[in-house]
Amino acid sequence: MKRNILIHPDPRLKKVCAPVADLSDELRQLADDMLETMYDAPGIGLAAPQIGVLERLIVLDCVKEEGETPRPLVMFNPEVIASSDETNVYEEGCLSIPEQFAEVTRPKVVDVTWMDRDGNLRQETFDGLWATCVQHEIDHLNGKLFIDYLKPLKRQMITRKMQKLKRERARA
Ligand code: K1U
Ligand code: ZN
């Protein structure tokens, strides 16, 4: 089932999410709903707080080329355990901040651990867009948005645009 994506500003997008203790069918269904919501948007990632669930769960699939095999990843309790000194700049977007993009600098390569949807502990090194996206999604679990990396004036400008968008959507 497709879920509704929260738009910034929303207090739920500023919260630190709780670790997932035990996997359940309900959590697996939530992960499936998040993948459906992400592909429908369309997006390359989605974090549980973006649909109002304050638990440490993210999904991502950075395979963008049509005809390439999709690679959906479901990560419970993801953690960056090592980051490269080398950085990468990427023009990021966010499904909770529609149609706004800005350059963000992050470590180019990260090692991430997580629990997959079968309860297995996994570890993988991510580079390029995958590294950018997994860091963006883990930030969501800590109440941080990509606009928090921008200068205050630019952040305020984007926030005001989003307030206007929300007012317009509420009236429609
Ligand atoms: O977390 C989110 O809001 C999803 C976000 C992830 C992201 C994008 C860019 C850099 C880092 C993280 C998005 O998916 S925004 C949409 C987007 O980037 C995209 C949509 C369709 C095709 C390709 C990209
Ligand atoms: Zn986002």
Short mmCIF file of N, CA and C and ligand atoms in Angstrom, two decimals:
data_model
loop_
_atom_site.label_atom_id
_atom_site.label_comp_id
_atom_site.label_asym_id
_atom_site.label_seq_id
_atom_site.Cartn_x
_atom_site.Cartn_y
_atom_site.Cartn_z
N MET A 1 0.84 -1.20 0.00
CA MET A 1 0.00 0.00 0.00
C MET A 1 0.88 1.26 0.00
N LYS A 2 0.52 2.16 -0.92
CA LYS A 2 1.28 3.41 -1.01
C LYS A 2 0.94 4.29 0.20
N ARG A 3 1.99 4.92 0.78
CA ARG A 3 1.78 5.78 1.96
C ARG A 3 1.95 7.25 1.57
N ASN A 4 1.41 8.11 2.44
CA ASN A 4 1.49 9.55 2.23
C ASN A 4 2.85 10.07 2.73
N ILE A 5 3.52 10.87 1.90
CA ILE A 5 4.85 11.41 2.30
C ILE A 5 4.67 12.77 2.96
N LEU A 6 5.22 12.92 4.16
CA LEU A 6 5.14 14.19 4.90
C LEU A 6 5.99 15.25 4.20
N ILE A 7 5.51 16.48 4.24
CA ILE A 7 6.24 17.60 3.65
C ILE A 7 6.80 18.48 4.78
N HIS A 8 8.05 18.89 4.63
CA HIS A 8 8.71 19.82 5.54
C HIS A 8 7.99 21.18 5.49
N PRO A 9 7.79 21.92 6.57
CA PRO A 9 8.19 21.57 7.93
C PRO A 9 7.12 20.71 8.62
N ASP A 10 7.59 19.68 9.33
CA ASP A 10 6.71 18.80 10.11
C ASP A 10 7.55 18.32 11.29
N PRO A 11 7.01 18.43 12.51
CA PRO A 11 7.81 18.05 13.69
C PRO A 11 8.32 16.61 13.63
N ARG A 12 7.58 15.71 12.94
CA ARG A 12 8.01 14.30 12.87
C ARG A 12 9.29 14.13 12.06
N LEU A 13 9.58 15.10 11.18
CA LEU A 13 10.82 15.02 10.38
C LEU A 13 12.03 15.51 11.17
N LYS A 14 11.81 16.02 12.38
CA LYS A 14 12.92 16.55 13.19
C LYS A 14 13.29 15.62 14.35
N LYS A 15 12.59 14.49 14.47
CA LYS A 15 12.79 13.59 15.61
C LYS A 15 13.89 12.56 15.36
N VAL A 16 14.56 12.15 16.46
CA VAL A 16 15.50 11.03 16.38
C VAL A 16 14.67 9.75 16.51
N CYS A 17 14.79 8.84 15.54
CA CYS A 17 13.95 7.64 15.52
C CYS A 17 14.50 6.54 16.42
N ALA A 18 13.59 5.67 16.87
CA ALA A 18 13.95 4.59 17.79
C ALA A 18 14.44 3.36 17.01
N PRO A 19 15.46 2.64 17.56
CA PRO A 19 15.91 1.41 16.91
C PRO A 19 14.77 0.38 16.83
N VAL A 20 14.83 -0.45 15.79
CA VAL A 20 13.88 -1.55 15.65
C VAL A 20 14.42 -2.70 16.50
N ALA A 21 13.60 -3.21 17.43
CA ALA A 21 14.07 -4.26 18.33
C ALA A 21 13.91 -5.63 17.67
N ASP A 22 12.70 -5.98 17.30
CA ASP A 22 12.42 -7.30 16.72
C ASP A 22 11.71 -7.15 15.39
N LEU A 23 12.16 -7.94 14.43
CA LEU A 23 11.47 -7.92 13.13
C LEU A 23 10.12 -8.60 13.27
N SER A 24 9.14 -8.09 12.55
CA SER A 24 7.80 -8.68 12.57
C SER A 24 7.24 -8.59 11.16
N ASP A 25 6.15 -9.31 10.91
CA ASP A 25 5.50 -9.22 9.59
C ASP A 25 5.01 -7.80 9.35
N GLU A 26 4.61 -7.12 10.44
CA GLU A 26 4.13 -5.74 10.32
C GLU A 26 5.25 -4.82 9.81
N LEU A 27 6.47 -5.04 10.34
CA LEU A 27 7.61 -4.22 9.90
C LEU A 27 8.01 -4.54 8.46
N ARG A 28 7.92 -5.83 8.09
CA ARG A 28 8.23 -6.22 6.69
C ARG A 28 7.22 -5.58 5.74
N GLN A 29 5.95 -5.56 6.17
CA GLN A 29 4.90 -4.93 5.34
C GLN A 29 5.18 -3.43 5.20
N LEU A 30 5.63 -2.81 6.32
CA LEU A 30 5.97 -1.39 6.30
C LEU A 30 7.09 -1.13 5.27
N ALA A 31 8.12 -2.01 5.28
CA ALA A 31 9.24 -1.86 4.33
C ALA A 31 8.73 -2.00 2.90
N ASP A 32 7.84 -2.97 2.65
CA ASP A 32 7.29 -3.15 1.30
C ASP A 32 6.49 -1.92 0.88
N ASP A 33 5.71 -1.36 1.82
CA ASP A 33 4.93 -0.14 1.53
C ASP A 33 5.86 1.02 1.20
N MET A 34 6.99 1.09 1.91
CA MET A 34 7.94 2.19 1.67
C MET A 34 8.57 2.06 0.28
N LEU A 35 8.91 0.82 -0.11
CA LEU A 35 9.48 0.62 -1.46
C LEU A 35 8.46 1.03 -2.52
N GLU A 36 7.20 0.61 -2.32
CA GLU A 36 6.14 0.97 -3.28
C GLU A 36 6.00 2.49 -3.37
N THR A 37 6.03 3.15 -2.21
CA THR A 37 5.88 4.61 -2.14
C THR A 37 7.06 5.29 -2.82
N MET A 38 8.29 4.76 -2.58
CA MET A 38 9.51 5.34 -3.17
C MET A 38 9.49 5.21 -4.70
N TYR A 39 9.17 4.00 -5.20
CA TYR A 39 9.18 3.81 -6.66
C TYR A 39 8.09 4.66 -7.33
N ASP A 40 6.96 4.81 -6.63
CA ASP A 40 5.84 5.57 -7.20
C ASP A 40 6.15 7.07 -7.28
N ALA A 41 6.98 7.58 -6.34
CA ALA A 41 7.16 9.03 -6.18
C ALA A 41 7.58 9.78 -7.46
N PRO A 42 8.62 9.44 -8.22
CA PRO A 42 9.61 8.42 -7.94
C PRO A 42 10.77 9.01 -7.16
N GLY A 43 11.46 8.10 -6.43
CA GLY A 43 12.64 8.49 -5.67
C GLY A 43 13.65 7.36 -5.66
N ILE A 44 14.82 7.65 -5.08
CA ILE A 44 15.87 6.63 -4.99
C ILE A 44 16.06 6.19 -3.54
N GLY A 45 15.30 6.80 -2.62
CA GLY A 45 15.38 6.42 -1.21
C GLY A 45 14.15 6.90 -0.47
N LEU A 46 13.94 6.35 0.72
CA LEU A 46 12.84 6.82 1.59
C LEU A 46 13.15 6.35 3.00
N ALA A 47 12.89 7.21 3.98
CA ALA A 47 13.11 6.87 5.39
C ALA A 47 11.75 6.85 6.10
N ALA A 48 11.61 5.94 7.10
CA ALA A 48 10.32 5.75 7.77
C ALA A 48 9.71 7.06 8.31
N PRO A 49 10.51 7.98 8.89
CA PRO A 49 9.87 9.21 9.40
C PRO A 49 9.19 10.02 8.30
N GLN A 50 9.60 9.84 7.05
CA GLN A 50 8.96 10.58 5.95
C GLN A 50 7.51 10.13 5.74
N ILE A 51 7.16 8.95 6.27
CA ILE A 51 5.75 8.55 6.21
C ILE A 51 5.16 8.54 7.64
N GLY A 52 5.84 9.23 8.55
CA GLY A 52 5.31 9.43 9.90
C GLY A 52 5.58 8.30 10.87
N VAL A 53 6.47 7.37 10.51
CA VAL A 53 6.80 6.25 11.40
C VAL A 53 8.19 6.51 11.98
N LEU A 54 8.27 6.68 13.30
CA LEU A 54 9.53 7.13 13.92
C LEU A 54 10.40 5.95 14.35
N GLU A 55 10.69 5.07 13.38
CA GLU A 55 11.54 3.89 13.63
C GLU A 55 12.69 3.89 12.62
N ARG A 56 13.80 3.19 13.01
CA ARG A 56 15.01 3.27 12.20
C ARG A 56 14.95 2.26 11.03
N LEU A 57 14.28 2.68 9.99
CA LEU A 57 14.10 1.87 8.79
C LEU A 57 14.21 2.77 7.57
N ILE A 58 15.06 2.35 6.61
CA ILE A 58 15.17 3.06 5.34
C ILE A 58 15.09 2.06 4.18
N VAL A 59 14.70 2.56 3.02
CA VAL A 59 14.77 1.75 1.80
C VAL A 59 15.48 2.58 0.74
N LEU A 60 16.16 1.93 -0.17
CA LEU A 60 16.80 2.65 -1.27
C LEU A 60 17.00 1.76 -2.49
N ASP A 61 17.06 2.39 -3.63
CA ASP A 61 17.42 1.72 -4.88
C ASP A 61 17.92 2.81 -5.82
N CYS A 62 19.24 2.86 -5.97
CA CYS A 62 19.85 3.94 -6.77
C CYS A 62 20.12 3.51 -8.20
N VAL A 63 19.54 2.37 -8.63
CA VAL A 63 19.64 1.98 -10.04
C VAL A 63 18.66 2.85 -10.81
N LYS A 64 19.19 3.76 -11.63
CA LYS A 64 18.31 4.75 -12.26
C LYS A 64 18.03 4.45 -13.73
N GLU A 65 18.96 3.69 -14.36
CA GLU A 65 18.83 3.46 -15.81
C GLU A 65 17.68 2.50 -16.11
N GLU A 66 16.85 2.89 -17.07
CA GLU A 66 15.77 1.99 -17.49
C GLU A 66 16.38 0.77 -18.14
N GLY A 67 15.83 -0.39 -17.85
CA GLY A 67 16.34 -1.64 -18.42
C GLY A 67 17.36 -2.31 -17.52
N GLU A 68 17.94 -1.56 -16.56
CA GLU A 68 18.87 -2.19 -15.60
C GLU A 68 18.06 -2.88 -14.50
N THR A 69 18.64 -3.93 -13.94
CA THR A 69 17.93 -4.67 -12.89
C THR A 69 17.83 -3.82 -11.63
N PRO A 70 16.63 -3.66 -11.10
CA PRO A 70 16.50 -2.89 -9.86
C PRO A 70 17.23 -3.57 -8.70
N ARG A 71 17.65 -2.78 -7.70
CA ARG A 71 18.31 -3.36 -6.53
C ARG A 71 17.71 -2.73 -5.25
N PRO A 72 16.49 -3.17 -4.90
CA PRO A 72 15.87 -2.59 -3.70
C PRO A 72 16.59 -3.07 -2.44
N LEU A 73 16.97 -2.14 -1.58
CA LEU A 73 17.59 -2.49 -0.30
C LEU A 73 16.69 -2.02 0.84
N VAL A 74 16.48 -2.91 1.81
CA VAL A 74 15.71 -2.59 3.02
C VAL A 74 16.68 -2.65 4.18
N MET A 75 16.81 -1.57 4.92
CA MET A 75 17.79 -1.51 6.01
C MET A 75 17.12 -1.14 7.33
N PHE A 76 17.14 -2.08 8.27
CA PHE A 76 16.71 -1.78 9.64
C PHE A 76 17.96 -1.42 10.44
N ASN A 77 17.86 -0.41 11.27
CA ASN A 77 18.96 0.06 12.13
C ASN A 77 20.27 0.28 11.35
N PRO A 78 20.24 0.99 10.23
CA PRO A 78 21.49 1.21 9.47
C PRO A 78 22.44 2.12 10.24
N GLU A 79 23.72 1.82 10.10
CA GLU A 79 24.75 2.62 10.79
C GLU A 79 25.95 2.79 9.89
N VAL A 80 26.45 4.01 9.78
CA VAL A 80 27.71 4.25 9.07
C VAL A 80 28.83 3.92 10.06
N ILE A 81 29.67 2.93 9.73
CA ILE A 81 30.73 2.55 10.65
C ILE A 81 32.09 3.10 10.22
N ALA A 82 32.20 3.55 8.97
CA ALA A 82 33.44 4.19 8.52
C ALA A 82 33.13 5.07 7.31
N SER A 83 33.85 6.20 7.22
CA SER A 83 33.63 7.15 6.12
C SER A 83 34.98 7.53 5.53
N SER A 84 35.01 7.76 4.23
CA SER A 84 36.26 8.19 3.58
C SER A 84 36.53 9.65 3.89
N ASP A 85 37.81 10.03 3.83
CA ASP A 85 38.16 11.46 3.94
C ASP A 85 37.78 12.16 2.64
N GLU A 86 37.87 11.41 1.55
CA GLU A 86 37.52 12.00 0.25
C GLU A 86 36.02 12.30 0.23
N THR A 87 35.67 13.48 -0.30
CA THR A 87 34.26 13.86 -0.32
C THR A 87 33.73 13.92 -1.76
N ASN A 88 32.43 14.05 -1.83
CA ASN A 88 31.73 14.08 -3.10
C ASN A 88 30.63 15.14 -2.97
N VAL A 89 30.44 15.93 -4.03
CA VAL A 89 29.35 16.91 -4.00
C VAL A 89 28.24 16.41 -4.91
N TYR A 90 27.01 16.42 -4.40
CA TYR A 90 25.89 15.95 -5.21
C TYR A 90 24.72 16.92 -5.03
N GLU A 91 24.03 17.19 -6.12
CA GLU A 91 22.85 18.05 -6.02
C GLU A 91 21.69 17.20 -5.50
N GLU A 92 21.39 17.34 -4.20
CA GLU A 92 20.40 16.47 -3.57
C GLU A 92 19.00 17.04 -3.66
N GLY A 93 18.05 16.12 -3.63
CA GLY A 93 16.64 16.47 -3.53
C GLY A 93 16.06 15.69 -2.38
N CYS A 94 14.79 15.89 -2.08
CA CYS A 94 14.16 15.16 -0.98
C CYS A 94 12.67 15.10 -1.27
N LEU A 95 12.09 13.91 -1.10
CA LEU A 95 10.66 13.76 -1.38
C LEU A 95 9.82 14.55 -0.37
N SER A 96 10.40 14.93 0.76
CA SER A 96 9.70 15.76 1.76
C SER A 96 9.91 17.24 1.51
N ILE A 97 10.73 17.56 0.49
CA ILE A 97 10.98 18.97 0.12
C ILE A 97 10.91 19.04 -1.41
N PRO A 98 9.69 18.85 -1.98
CA PRO A 98 9.59 18.67 -3.43
C PRO A 98 10.12 19.84 -4.24
N GLU A 99 10.76 19.48 -5.34
CA GLU A 99 11.24 20.43 -6.35
C GLU A 99 12.30 21.41 -5.86
N GLN A 100 12.98 21.09 -4.79
CA GLN A 100 14.09 21.93 -4.29
C GLN A 100 15.35 21.07 -4.32
N PHE A 101 16.41 21.64 -4.84
CA PHE A 101 17.67 20.90 -4.97
C PHE A 101 18.82 21.79 -4.53
N ALA A 102 19.82 21.20 -3.92
CA ALA A 102 21.00 21.98 -3.51
C ALA A 102 22.19 21.04 -3.37
N GLU A 103 23.37 21.61 -3.61
CA GLU A 103 24.59 20.81 -3.51
C GLU A 103 24.94 20.55 -2.05
N VAL A 104 25.21 19.29 -1.75
CA VAL A 104 25.62 18.88 -0.40
C VAL A 104 26.93 18.09 -0.54
N THR A 105 27.88 18.38 0.35
CA THR A 105 29.16 17.66 0.36
C THR A 105 29.11 16.59 1.45
N ARG A 106 29.44 15.36 1.07
CA ARG A 106 29.45 14.26 2.05
C ARG A 106 30.65 13.35 1.75
N PRO A 107 31.01 12.46 2.70
CA PRO A 107 32.04 11.46 2.39
C PRO A 107 31.66 10.68 1.13
N LYS A 108 32.68 10.41 0.29
CA LYS A 108 32.42 9.74 -0.99
C LYS A 108 32.11 8.26 -0.81
N VAL A 109 32.79 7.64 0.16
CA VAL A 109 32.63 6.20 0.39
C VAL A 109 32.28 5.96 1.87
N VAL A 110 31.29 5.10 2.11
CA VAL A 110 30.94 4.77 3.49
C VAL A 110 30.74 3.26 3.65
N ASP A 111 31.12 2.76 4.82
CA ASP A 111 30.81 1.37 5.19
C ASP A 111 29.57 1.42 6.07
N VAL A 112 28.59 0.61 5.73
CA VAL A 112 27.31 0.64 6.46
C VAL A 112 26.97 -0.77 6.96
N THR A 113 26.47 -0.85 8.20
CA THR A 113 25.91 -2.12 8.70
C THR A 113 24.40 -1.93 8.85
N TRP A 114 23.67 -3.04 8.72
CA TRP A 114 22.23 -2.99 8.92
C TRP A 114 21.68 -4.40 9.06
N MET A 115 20.41 -4.47 9.44
CA MET A 115 19.72 -5.76 9.48
C MET A 115 18.77 -5.78 8.28
N ASP A 116 18.81 -6.87 7.49
CA ASP A 116 17.94 -6.92 6.30
C ASP A 116 16.56 -7.46 6.67
N ARG A 117 15.67 -7.58 5.66
CA ARG A 117 14.27 -7.94 5.97
C ARG A 117 14.12 -9.39 6.44
N ASP A 118 15.21 -10.21 6.30
CA ASP A 118 15.18 -11.57 6.82
C ASP A 118 15.85 -11.67 8.19
N GLY A 119 16.29 -10.52 8.73
CA GLY A 119 16.92 -10.52 10.06
C GLY A 119 18.42 -10.77 10.03
N ASN A 120 19.01 -10.86 8.80
CA ASN A 120 20.47 -11.07 8.70
C ASN A 120 21.21 -9.76 8.90
N LEU A 121 22.34 -9.83 9.64
CA LEU A 121 23.18 -8.64 9.77
C LEU A 121 24.04 -8.52 8.53
N ARG A 122 24.07 -7.34 7.92
CA ARG A 122 24.78 -7.13 6.66
C ARG A 122 25.77 -5.99 6.81
N GLN A 123 26.80 -6.01 5.98
CA GLN A 123 27.76 -4.90 5.92
C GLN A 123 28.17 -4.73 4.46
N GLU A 124 28.25 -3.48 4.01
CA GLU A 124 28.62 -3.23 2.62
C GLU A 124 29.27 -1.85 2.50
N THR A 125 30.16 -1.74 1.52
CA THR A 125 30.78 -0.45 1.20
C THR A 125 30.01 0.19 0.05
N PHE A 126 29.60 1.45 0.25
CA PHE A 126 28.86 2.17 -0.78
C PHE A 126 29.69 3.34 -1.28
N ASP A 127 29.57 3.60 -2.58
CA ASP A 127 30.34 4.67 -3.24
C ASP A 127 29.37 5.50 -4.08
N GLY A 128 29.78 6.71 -4.43
CA GLY A 128 29.02 7.53 -5.37
C GLY A 128 27.61 7.81 -4.90
N LEU A 129 26.63 7.69 -5.82
CA LEU A 129 25.24 8.02 -5.49
C LEU A 129 24.69 7.15 -4.37
N TRP A 130 25.08 5.86 -4.34
CA TRP A 130 24.61 4.98 -3.26
C TRP A 130 25.06 5.51 -1.91
N ALA A 131 26.32 5.98 -1.84
CA ALA A 131 26.85 6.51 -0.57
C ALA A 131 26.11 7.79 -0.17
N THR A 132 25.89 8.66 -1.16
CA THR A 132 25.16 9.91 -0.89
C THR A 132 23.76 9.59 -0.36
N CYS A 133 23.08 8.68 -1.06
CA CYS A 133 21.69 8.38 -0.72
C CYS A 133 21.57 7.72 0.66
N VAL A 134 22.45 6.76 0.95
CA VAL A 134 22.32 6.07 2.25
C VAL A 134 22.60 7.06 3.40
N GLN A 135 23.52 8.00 3.18
CA GLN A 135 23.79 9.01 4.23
C GLN A 135 22.60 9.96 4.38
N HIS A 136 21.99 10.36 3.25
CA HIS A 136 20.81 11.22 3.28
C HIS A 136 19.68 10.54 4.07
N GLU A 137 19.49 9.22 3.82
CA GLU A 137 18.40 8.50 4.49
C GLU A 137 18.69 8.30 5.97
N ILE A 138 19.94 8.00 6.32
CA ILE A 138 20.28 7.83 7.75
C ILE A 138 20.13 9.17 8.47
N ASP A 139 20.46 10.27 7.80
CA ASP A 139 20.21 11.60 8.38
C ASP A 139 18.74 11.76 8.77
N HIS A 140 17.83 11.29 7.89
CA HIS A 140 16.39 11.39 8.21
C HIS A 140 16.09 10.71 9.55
N LEU A 141 16.76 9.59 9.83
CA LEU A 141 16.49 8.86 11.09
C LEU A 141 16.97 9.64 12.30
N ASN A 142 17.84 10.63 12.05
CA ASN A 142 18.35 11.47 13.14
C ASN A 142 17.75 12.88 13.10
N GLY A 143 16.65 13.01 12.38
CA GLY A 143 15.93 14.29 12.33
C GLY A 143 16.63 15.37 11.53
N LYS A 144 17.52 14.94 10.61
CA LYS A 144 18.29 15.91 9.84
C LYS A 144 17.90 15.86 8.36
N LEU A 145 17.72 17.04 7.77
CA LEU A 145 17.34 17.16 6.37
C LEU A 145 18.51 17.74 5.58
N PHE A 146 18.53 17.54 4.25
CA PHE A 146 19.68 18.06 3.48
C PHE A 146 19.76 19.58 3.57
N ILE A 147 18.64 20.25 3.79
CA ILE A 147 18.68 21.73 3.90
C ILE A 147 19.40 22.18 5.16
N ASP A 148 19.57 21.28 6.14
CA ASP A 148 20.32 21.63 7.36
C ASP A 148 21.81 21.84 7.07
N TYR A 149 22.27 21.40 5.88
CA TYR A 149 23.67 21.63 5.48
C TYR A 149 23.85 22.97 4.78
N LEU A 150 22.73 23.66 4.49
CA LEU A 150 22.81 24.90 3.72
C LEU A 150 22.93 26.11 4.63
N LYS A 151 23.27 27.26 4.03
CA LYS A 151 23.34 28.50 4.81
C LYS A 151 21.92 28.85 5.28
N PRO A 152 21.79 29.48 6.49
CA PRO A 152 20.46 29.74 7.06
C PRO A 152 19.49 30.46 6.11
N LEU A 153 20.01 31.42 5.34
CA LEU A 153 19.12 32.19 4.46
C LEU A 153 18.48 31.30 3.39
N LYS A 154 19.30 30.45 2.79
CA LYS A 154 18.81 29.53 1.74
C LYS A 154 17.81 28.53 2.36
N ARG A 155 18.16 28.06 3.57
CA ARG A 155 17.27 27.11 4.26
C ARG A 155 15.90 27.75 4.53
N GLN A 156 15.95 29.01 5.02
CA GLN A 156 14.69 29.73 5.32
C GLN A 156 13.85 29.92 4.06
N MET A 157 14.53 30.24 2.96
CA MET A 157 13.83 30.47 1.70
C MET A 157 13.08 29.19 1.27
N ILE A 158 13.78 28.07 1.38
CA ILE A 158 13.16 26.79 1.00
C ILE A 158 12.01 26.45 1.95
N THR A 159 12.22 26.69 3.24
CA THR A 159 11.17 26.39 4.23
C THR A 159 9.91 27.21 3.94
N ARG A 160 10.10 28.49 3.60
CA ARG A 160 8.93 29.34 3.29
C ARG A 160 8.19 28.82 2.06
N LYS A 161 8.96 28.39 1.05
CA LYS A 161 8.32 27.83 -0.15
C LYS A 161 7.49 26.59 0.20
N MET A 162 8.02 25.78 1.10
CA MET A 162 7.31 24.56 1.50
C MET A 162 6.05 24.88 2.32
N GLN A 163 6.14 25.94 3.15
CA GLN A 163 4.95 26.35 3.92
C GLN A 163 3.84 26.78 2.96
N LYS A 164 4.25 27.51 1.91
CA LYS A 164 3.28 27.97 0.91
C LYS A 164 2.67 26.76 0.17
N LEU A 165 3.53 25.82 -0.21
CA LEU A 165 3.07 24.62 -0.91
C LEU A 165 2.05 23.86 -0.06
N LYS A 166 2.33 23.76 1.25
CA LYS A 166 1.43 23.02 2.14
C LYS A 166 0.08 23.74 2.26
N ARG A 167 0.12 25.08 2.33
CA ARG A 167 -1.14 25.86 2.40
C ARG A 167 -1.96 25.63 1.14
N GLU A 168 -1.26 25.66 -0.02
CA GLU A 168 -1.97 25.47 -1.29
C GLU A 168 -2.57 24.07 -1.39
N ARG A 169 -1.79 23.07 -0.94
CA ARG A 169 -2.30 21.69 -1.01
C ARG A 169 -3.49 21.49 -0.08
N ALA A 170 -3.46 22.20 1.08
CA ALA A 170 -4.56 22.06 2.06
C ALA A 170 -5.84 22.67 1.50
N ARG A 171 -5.69 23.72 0.68
CA ARG A 171 -6.86 24.39 0.11
C ARG A 171 -7.46 23.61 -1.06
N ALA A 172 -6.61 22.84 -1.74
CA ALA A 172 -7.05 22.16 -2.99
C ALA A 172 -8.04 21.02 -2.71
O1 K1U B 1 14.92 10.73 1.09
C1 K1U B 1 14.31 11.18 0.15
O2 K1U B 1 13.59 12.15 0.30
C2 K1U B 1 14.45 10.58 -1.23
C3 K1U B 1 15.46 11.31 -2.09
C4 K1U B 1 16.80 10.62 -1.93
C5 K1U B 1 18.01 11.35 -2.41
C6 K1U B 1 18.06 12.02 -3.60
C7 K1U B 1 19.21 12.65 -4.02
C8 K1U B 1 20.33 12.60 -3.23
C9 K1U B 1 20.28 11.95 -2.03
C10 K1U B 1 19.14 11.32 -1.62
C11 K1U B 1 14.99 11.23 -3.54
O3 K1U B 1 14.85 10.19 -4.07
S1 K1U B 1 14.65 12.71 -4.37
C12 K1U B 1 14.22 12.19 -6.02
C13 K1U B 1 15.39 11.79 -6.83
O4 K1U B 1 16.52 12.07 -6.50
C14 K1U B 1 15.21 11.00 -8.08
C15 K1U B 1 13.97 10.72 -8.57
C16 K1U B 1 13.83 9.98 -9.74
C17 K1U B 1 14.92 9.55 -10.41
C18 K1U B 1 16.16 9.84 -9.94
C19 K1U B 1 16.31 10.56 -8.77
ZN ZN B 2 14.96 13.10 2.00
#
